[in-house]
Short mmCIF file of N, CA and C and ligand atoms in Angstrom, two decimals:
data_model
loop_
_atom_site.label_atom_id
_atom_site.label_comp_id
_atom_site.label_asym_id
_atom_site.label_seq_id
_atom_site.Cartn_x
_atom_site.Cartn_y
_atom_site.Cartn_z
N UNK A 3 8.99 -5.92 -11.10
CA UNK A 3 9.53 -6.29 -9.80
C UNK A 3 9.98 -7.75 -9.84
N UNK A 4 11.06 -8.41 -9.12
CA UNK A 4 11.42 -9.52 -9.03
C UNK A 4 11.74 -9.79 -7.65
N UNK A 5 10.85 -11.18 -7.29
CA UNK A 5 10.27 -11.83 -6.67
C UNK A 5 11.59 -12.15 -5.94
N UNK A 6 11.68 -12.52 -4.58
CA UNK A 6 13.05 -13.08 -3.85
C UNK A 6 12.44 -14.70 -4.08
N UNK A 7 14.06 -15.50 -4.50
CA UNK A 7 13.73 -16.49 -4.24
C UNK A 7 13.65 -17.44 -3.03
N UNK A 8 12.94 -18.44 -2.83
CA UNK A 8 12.48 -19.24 -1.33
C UNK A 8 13.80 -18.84 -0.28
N UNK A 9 14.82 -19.04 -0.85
CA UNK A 9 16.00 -19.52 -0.12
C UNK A 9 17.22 -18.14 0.06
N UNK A 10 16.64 -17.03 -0.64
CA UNK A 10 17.19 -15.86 -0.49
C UNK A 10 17.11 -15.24 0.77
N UNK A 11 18.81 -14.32 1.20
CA UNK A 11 18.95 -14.21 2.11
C UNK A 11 18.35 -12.89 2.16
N UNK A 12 17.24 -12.26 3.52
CA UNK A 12 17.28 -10.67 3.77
C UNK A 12 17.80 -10.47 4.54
N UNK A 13 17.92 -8.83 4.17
CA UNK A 13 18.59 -7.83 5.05
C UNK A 13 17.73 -7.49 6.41
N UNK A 14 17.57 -8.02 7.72
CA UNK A 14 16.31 -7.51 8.01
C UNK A 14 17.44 -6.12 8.79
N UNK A 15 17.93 -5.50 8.14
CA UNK A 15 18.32 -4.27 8.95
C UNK A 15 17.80 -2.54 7.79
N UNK A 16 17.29 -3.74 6.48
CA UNK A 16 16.52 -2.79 5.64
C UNK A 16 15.34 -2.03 6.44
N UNK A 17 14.66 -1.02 6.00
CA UNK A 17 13.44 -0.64 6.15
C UNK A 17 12.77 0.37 5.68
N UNK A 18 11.58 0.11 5.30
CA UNK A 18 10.38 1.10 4.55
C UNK A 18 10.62 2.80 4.58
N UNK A 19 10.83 2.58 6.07
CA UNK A 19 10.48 3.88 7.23
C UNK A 19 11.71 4.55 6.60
N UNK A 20 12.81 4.19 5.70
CA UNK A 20 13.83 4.22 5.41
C UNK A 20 14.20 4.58 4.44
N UNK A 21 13.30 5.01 3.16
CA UNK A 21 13.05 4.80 2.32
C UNK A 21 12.49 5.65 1.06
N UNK A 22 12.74 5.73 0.05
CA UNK A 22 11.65 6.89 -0.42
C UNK A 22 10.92 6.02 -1.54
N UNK A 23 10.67 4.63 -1.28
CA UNK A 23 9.49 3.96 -1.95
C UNK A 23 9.84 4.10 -3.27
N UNK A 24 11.39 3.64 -3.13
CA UNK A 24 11.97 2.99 -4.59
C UNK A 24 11.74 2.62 -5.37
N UNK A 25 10.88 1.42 -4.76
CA UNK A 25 10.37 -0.39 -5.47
C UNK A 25 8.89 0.64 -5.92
N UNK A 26 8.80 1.46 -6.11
CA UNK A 26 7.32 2.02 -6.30
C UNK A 26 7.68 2.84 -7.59
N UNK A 27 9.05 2.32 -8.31
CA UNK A 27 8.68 3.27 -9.23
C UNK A 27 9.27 2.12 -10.43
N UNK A 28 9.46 0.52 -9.98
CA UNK A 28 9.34 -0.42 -10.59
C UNK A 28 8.37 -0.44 -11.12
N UNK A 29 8.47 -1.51 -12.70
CA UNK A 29 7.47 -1.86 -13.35
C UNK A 29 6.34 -2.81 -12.43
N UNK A 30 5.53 -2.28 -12.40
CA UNK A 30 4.11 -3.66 -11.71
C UNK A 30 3.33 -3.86 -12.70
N UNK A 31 3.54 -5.21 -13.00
CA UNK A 31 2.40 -6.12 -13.92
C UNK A 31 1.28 -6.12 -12.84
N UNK A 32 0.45 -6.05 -13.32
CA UNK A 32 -1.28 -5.74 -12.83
C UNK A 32 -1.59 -7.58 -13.45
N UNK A 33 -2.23 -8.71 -12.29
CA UNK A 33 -2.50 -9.49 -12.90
C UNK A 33 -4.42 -9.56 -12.88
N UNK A 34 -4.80 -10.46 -13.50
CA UNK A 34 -6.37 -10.29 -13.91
C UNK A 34 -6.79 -10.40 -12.58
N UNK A 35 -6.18 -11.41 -11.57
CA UNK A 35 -6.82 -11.77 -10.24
C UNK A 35 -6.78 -10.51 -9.08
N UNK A 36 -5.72 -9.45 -9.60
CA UNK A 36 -5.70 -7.97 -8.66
C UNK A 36 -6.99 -7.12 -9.05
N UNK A 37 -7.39 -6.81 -7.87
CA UNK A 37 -8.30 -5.98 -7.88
C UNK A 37 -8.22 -4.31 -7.44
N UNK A 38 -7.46 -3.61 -8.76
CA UNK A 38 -6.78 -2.40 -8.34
C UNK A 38 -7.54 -1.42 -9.25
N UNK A 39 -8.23 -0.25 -7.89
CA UNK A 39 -8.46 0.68 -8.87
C UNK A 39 -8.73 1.25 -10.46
N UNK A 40 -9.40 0.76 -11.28
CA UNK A 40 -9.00 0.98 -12.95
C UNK A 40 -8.56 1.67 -13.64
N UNK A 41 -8.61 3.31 -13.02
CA UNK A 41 -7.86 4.38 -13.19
C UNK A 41 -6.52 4.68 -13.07
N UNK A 42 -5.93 3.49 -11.95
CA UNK A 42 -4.45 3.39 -12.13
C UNK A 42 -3.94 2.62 -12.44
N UNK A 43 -4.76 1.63 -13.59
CA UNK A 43 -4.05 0.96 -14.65
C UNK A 43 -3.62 1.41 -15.90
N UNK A 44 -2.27 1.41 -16.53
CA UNK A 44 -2.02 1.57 -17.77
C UNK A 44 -1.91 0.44 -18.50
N UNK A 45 -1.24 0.46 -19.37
CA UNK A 45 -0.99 -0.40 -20.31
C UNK A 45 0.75 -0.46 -20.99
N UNK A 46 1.23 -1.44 -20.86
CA UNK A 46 2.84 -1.02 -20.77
C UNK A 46 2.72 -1.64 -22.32
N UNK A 47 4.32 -1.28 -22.35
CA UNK A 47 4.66 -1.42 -23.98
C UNK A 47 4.44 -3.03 -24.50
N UNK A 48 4.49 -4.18 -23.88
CA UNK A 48 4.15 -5.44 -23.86
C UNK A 48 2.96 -5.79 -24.40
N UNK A 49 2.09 -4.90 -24.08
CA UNK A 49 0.55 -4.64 -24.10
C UNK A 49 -0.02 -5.79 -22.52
N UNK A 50 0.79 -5.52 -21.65
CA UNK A 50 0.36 -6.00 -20.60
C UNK A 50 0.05 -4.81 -19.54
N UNK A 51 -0.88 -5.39 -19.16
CA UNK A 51 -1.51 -3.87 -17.66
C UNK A 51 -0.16 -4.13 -16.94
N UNK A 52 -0.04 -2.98 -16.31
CA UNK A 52 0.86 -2.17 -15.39
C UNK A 52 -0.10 -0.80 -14.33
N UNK A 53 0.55 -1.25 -13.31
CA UNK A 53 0.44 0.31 -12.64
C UNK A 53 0.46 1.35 -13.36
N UNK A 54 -0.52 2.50 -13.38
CA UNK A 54 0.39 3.38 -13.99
C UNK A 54 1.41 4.79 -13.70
N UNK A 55 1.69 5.27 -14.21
CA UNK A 55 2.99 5.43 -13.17
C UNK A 55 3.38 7.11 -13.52
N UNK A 56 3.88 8.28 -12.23
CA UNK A 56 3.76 9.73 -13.05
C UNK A 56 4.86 10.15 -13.62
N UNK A 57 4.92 11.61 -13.77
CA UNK A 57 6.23 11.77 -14.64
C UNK A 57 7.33 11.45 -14.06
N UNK A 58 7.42 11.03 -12.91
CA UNK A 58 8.71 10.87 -12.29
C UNK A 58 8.74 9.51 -12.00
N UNK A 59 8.02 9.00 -12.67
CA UNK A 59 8.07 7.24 -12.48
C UNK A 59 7.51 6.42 -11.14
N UNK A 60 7.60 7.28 -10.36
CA UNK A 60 6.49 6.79 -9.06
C UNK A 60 4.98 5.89 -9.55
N UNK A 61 4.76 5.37 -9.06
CA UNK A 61 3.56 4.43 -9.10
C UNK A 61 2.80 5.88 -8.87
N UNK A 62 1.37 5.63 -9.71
CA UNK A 62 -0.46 6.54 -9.22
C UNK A 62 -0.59 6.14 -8.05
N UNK A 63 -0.25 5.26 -7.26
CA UNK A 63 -1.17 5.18 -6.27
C UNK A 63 -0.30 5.34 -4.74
N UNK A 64 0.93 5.60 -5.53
CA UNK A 64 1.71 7.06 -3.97
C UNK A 64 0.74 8.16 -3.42
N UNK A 65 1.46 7.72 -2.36
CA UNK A 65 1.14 9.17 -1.95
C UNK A 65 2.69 9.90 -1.62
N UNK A 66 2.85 10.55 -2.82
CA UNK A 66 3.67 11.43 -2.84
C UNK A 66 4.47 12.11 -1.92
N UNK A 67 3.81 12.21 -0.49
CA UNK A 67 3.85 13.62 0.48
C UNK A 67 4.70 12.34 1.35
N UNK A 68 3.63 11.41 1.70
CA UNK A 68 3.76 10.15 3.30
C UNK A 68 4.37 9.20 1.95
N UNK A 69 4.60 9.20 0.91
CA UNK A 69 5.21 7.98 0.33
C UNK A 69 4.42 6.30 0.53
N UNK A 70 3.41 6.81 1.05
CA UNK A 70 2.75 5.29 1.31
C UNK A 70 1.94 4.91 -0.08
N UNK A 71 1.74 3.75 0.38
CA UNK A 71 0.73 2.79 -1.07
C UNK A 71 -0.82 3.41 -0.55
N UNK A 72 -1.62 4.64 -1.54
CA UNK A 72 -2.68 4.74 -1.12
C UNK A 72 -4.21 3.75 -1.33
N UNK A 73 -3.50 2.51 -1.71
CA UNK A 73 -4.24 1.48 -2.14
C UNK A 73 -3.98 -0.06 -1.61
N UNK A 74 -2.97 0.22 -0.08
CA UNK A 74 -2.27 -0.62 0.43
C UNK A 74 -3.41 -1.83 -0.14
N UNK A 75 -4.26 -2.10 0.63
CA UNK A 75 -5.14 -3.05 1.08
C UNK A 75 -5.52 -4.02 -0.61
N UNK A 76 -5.61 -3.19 -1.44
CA UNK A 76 -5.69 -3.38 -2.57
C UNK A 76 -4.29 -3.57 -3.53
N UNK A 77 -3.78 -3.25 -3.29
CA UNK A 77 -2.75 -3.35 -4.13
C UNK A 77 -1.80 -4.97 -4.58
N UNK A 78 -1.47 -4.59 -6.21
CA UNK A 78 -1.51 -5.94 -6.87
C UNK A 78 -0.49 -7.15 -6.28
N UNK A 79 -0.67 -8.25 -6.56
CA UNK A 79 0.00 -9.58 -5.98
C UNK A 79 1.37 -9.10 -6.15
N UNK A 80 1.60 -9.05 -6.55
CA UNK A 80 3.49 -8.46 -6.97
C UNK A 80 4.14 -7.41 -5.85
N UNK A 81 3.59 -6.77 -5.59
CA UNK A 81 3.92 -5.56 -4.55
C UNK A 81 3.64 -6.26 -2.89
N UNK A 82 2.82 -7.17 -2.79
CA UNK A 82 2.64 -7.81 -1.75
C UNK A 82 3.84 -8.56 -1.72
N UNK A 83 4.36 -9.91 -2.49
CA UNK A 83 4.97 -10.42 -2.74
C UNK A 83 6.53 -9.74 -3.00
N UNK A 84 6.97 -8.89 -3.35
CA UNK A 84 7.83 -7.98 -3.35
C UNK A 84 8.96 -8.04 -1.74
N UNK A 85 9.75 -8.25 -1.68
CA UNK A 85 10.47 -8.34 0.11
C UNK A 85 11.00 -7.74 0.20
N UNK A 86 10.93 -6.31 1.42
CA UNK A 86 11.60 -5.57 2.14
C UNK A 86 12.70 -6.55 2.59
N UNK A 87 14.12 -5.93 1.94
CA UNK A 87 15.52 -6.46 2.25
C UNK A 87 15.80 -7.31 1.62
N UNK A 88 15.15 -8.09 0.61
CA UNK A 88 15.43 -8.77 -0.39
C UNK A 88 16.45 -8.13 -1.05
N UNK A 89 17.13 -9.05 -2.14
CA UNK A 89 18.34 -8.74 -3.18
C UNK A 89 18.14 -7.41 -3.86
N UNK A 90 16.58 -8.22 -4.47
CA UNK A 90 16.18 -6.77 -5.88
C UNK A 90 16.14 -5.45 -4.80
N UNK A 91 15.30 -5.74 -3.31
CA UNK A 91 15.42 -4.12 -2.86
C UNK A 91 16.18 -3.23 -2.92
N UNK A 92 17.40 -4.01 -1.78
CA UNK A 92 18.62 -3.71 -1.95
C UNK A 92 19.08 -3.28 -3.16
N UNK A 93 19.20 -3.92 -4.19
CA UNK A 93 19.56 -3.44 -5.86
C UNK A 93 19.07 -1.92 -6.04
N UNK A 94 17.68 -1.49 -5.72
CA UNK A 94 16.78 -1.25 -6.02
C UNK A 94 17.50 0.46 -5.61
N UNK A 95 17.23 -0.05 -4.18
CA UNK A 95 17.88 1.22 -3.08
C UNK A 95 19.13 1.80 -3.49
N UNK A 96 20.28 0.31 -3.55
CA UNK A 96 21.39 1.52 -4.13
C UNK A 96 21.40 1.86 -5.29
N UNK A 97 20.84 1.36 -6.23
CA UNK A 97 20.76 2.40 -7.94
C UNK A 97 20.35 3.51 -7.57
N UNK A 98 19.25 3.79 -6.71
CA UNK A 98 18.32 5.38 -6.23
C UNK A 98 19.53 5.97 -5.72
N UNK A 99 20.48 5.41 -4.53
CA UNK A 99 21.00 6.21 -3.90
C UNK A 99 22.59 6.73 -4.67
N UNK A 100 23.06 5.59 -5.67
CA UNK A 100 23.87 6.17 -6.96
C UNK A 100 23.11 7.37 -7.74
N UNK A 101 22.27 7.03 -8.18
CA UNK A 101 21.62 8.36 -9.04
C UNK A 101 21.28 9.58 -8.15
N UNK A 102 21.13 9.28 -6.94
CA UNK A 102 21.17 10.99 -6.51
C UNK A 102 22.24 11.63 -5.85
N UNK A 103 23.40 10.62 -6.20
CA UNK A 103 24.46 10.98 -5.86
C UNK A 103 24.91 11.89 -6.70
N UNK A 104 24.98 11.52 -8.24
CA UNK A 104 25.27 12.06 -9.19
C UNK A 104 24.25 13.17 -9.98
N UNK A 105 23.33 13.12 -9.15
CA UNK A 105 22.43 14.40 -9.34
C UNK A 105 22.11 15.58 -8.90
N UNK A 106 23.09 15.32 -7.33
CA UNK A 106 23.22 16.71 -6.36
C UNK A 106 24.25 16.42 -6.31
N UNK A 107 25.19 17.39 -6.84
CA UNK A 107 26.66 17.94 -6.56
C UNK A 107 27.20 18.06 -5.30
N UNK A 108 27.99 17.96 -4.57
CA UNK A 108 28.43 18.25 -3.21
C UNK A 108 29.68 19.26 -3.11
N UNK A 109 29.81 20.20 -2.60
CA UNK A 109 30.67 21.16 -2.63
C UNK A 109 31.06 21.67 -1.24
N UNK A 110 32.25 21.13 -1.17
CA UNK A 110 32.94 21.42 -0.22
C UNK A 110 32.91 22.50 -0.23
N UNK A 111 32.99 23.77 1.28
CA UNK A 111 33.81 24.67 1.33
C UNK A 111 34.66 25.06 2.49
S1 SF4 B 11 0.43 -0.33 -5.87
FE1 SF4 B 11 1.20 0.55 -3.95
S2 SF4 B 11 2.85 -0.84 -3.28
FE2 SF4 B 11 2.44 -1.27 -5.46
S3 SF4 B 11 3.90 0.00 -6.61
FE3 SF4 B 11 1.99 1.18 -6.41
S4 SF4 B 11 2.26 2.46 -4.57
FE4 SF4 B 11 3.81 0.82 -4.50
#
């Protein structure tokens, strides 16, 4: 995930509610000072902890169904830090919404 900088502009017309929890299927560095679950830590190719994450790249600690963080309260500095309507979101959102463009066909009839 990448951090908005101080002076970056948001979208505040973005929103969560909005969303199918994109930024949740970003890489999250797990730092030593997060206190997350141990079971949904992996280990990424870096050999640095990461979330770990299912076959469809979603973060473990979705909830799949409600899309929420089932570890809100807990969950690592990065994802806190992370900004709804920030650049990267935005980035984030339309790559998702390119790729399922091109993944469900549309057929006129
Ligand atoms: S820990 Fe929670 S907020 Fe962070 S990526 Fe996973 S599901 Fe999303």
């Amino acid at each position: 995930m990448n951090l908005p900088a101080p002076d970056e502009e948001i979208d505040h017309t973005v929103a969560c509610s909005a969303c199918d929890a994109v930024c949740c299927r970003l890489t999250v560095v797990v730092m030593p000072s997060d206190d997350v679950p141990r079971h949904l830590v992996d280990r990424g190719e870096l050999g640095l902890e990461v979330m770990a994450q299912n076959e469809e790249g979603w973060c473990l600690a979705i909830d799949p169904l409600r899309l929420d963080c089932t570890i809100y309260a807990r969950r690592p500095a990065i994802c806190r830090e992370f900004a709804m309507g920030s650049r990267a979101c935005r980035a984030e959102r339309e790559d998702y919404r390119a790729a399922m463009a091109r993944a469900i066909p549309l057929r006129v009839v």
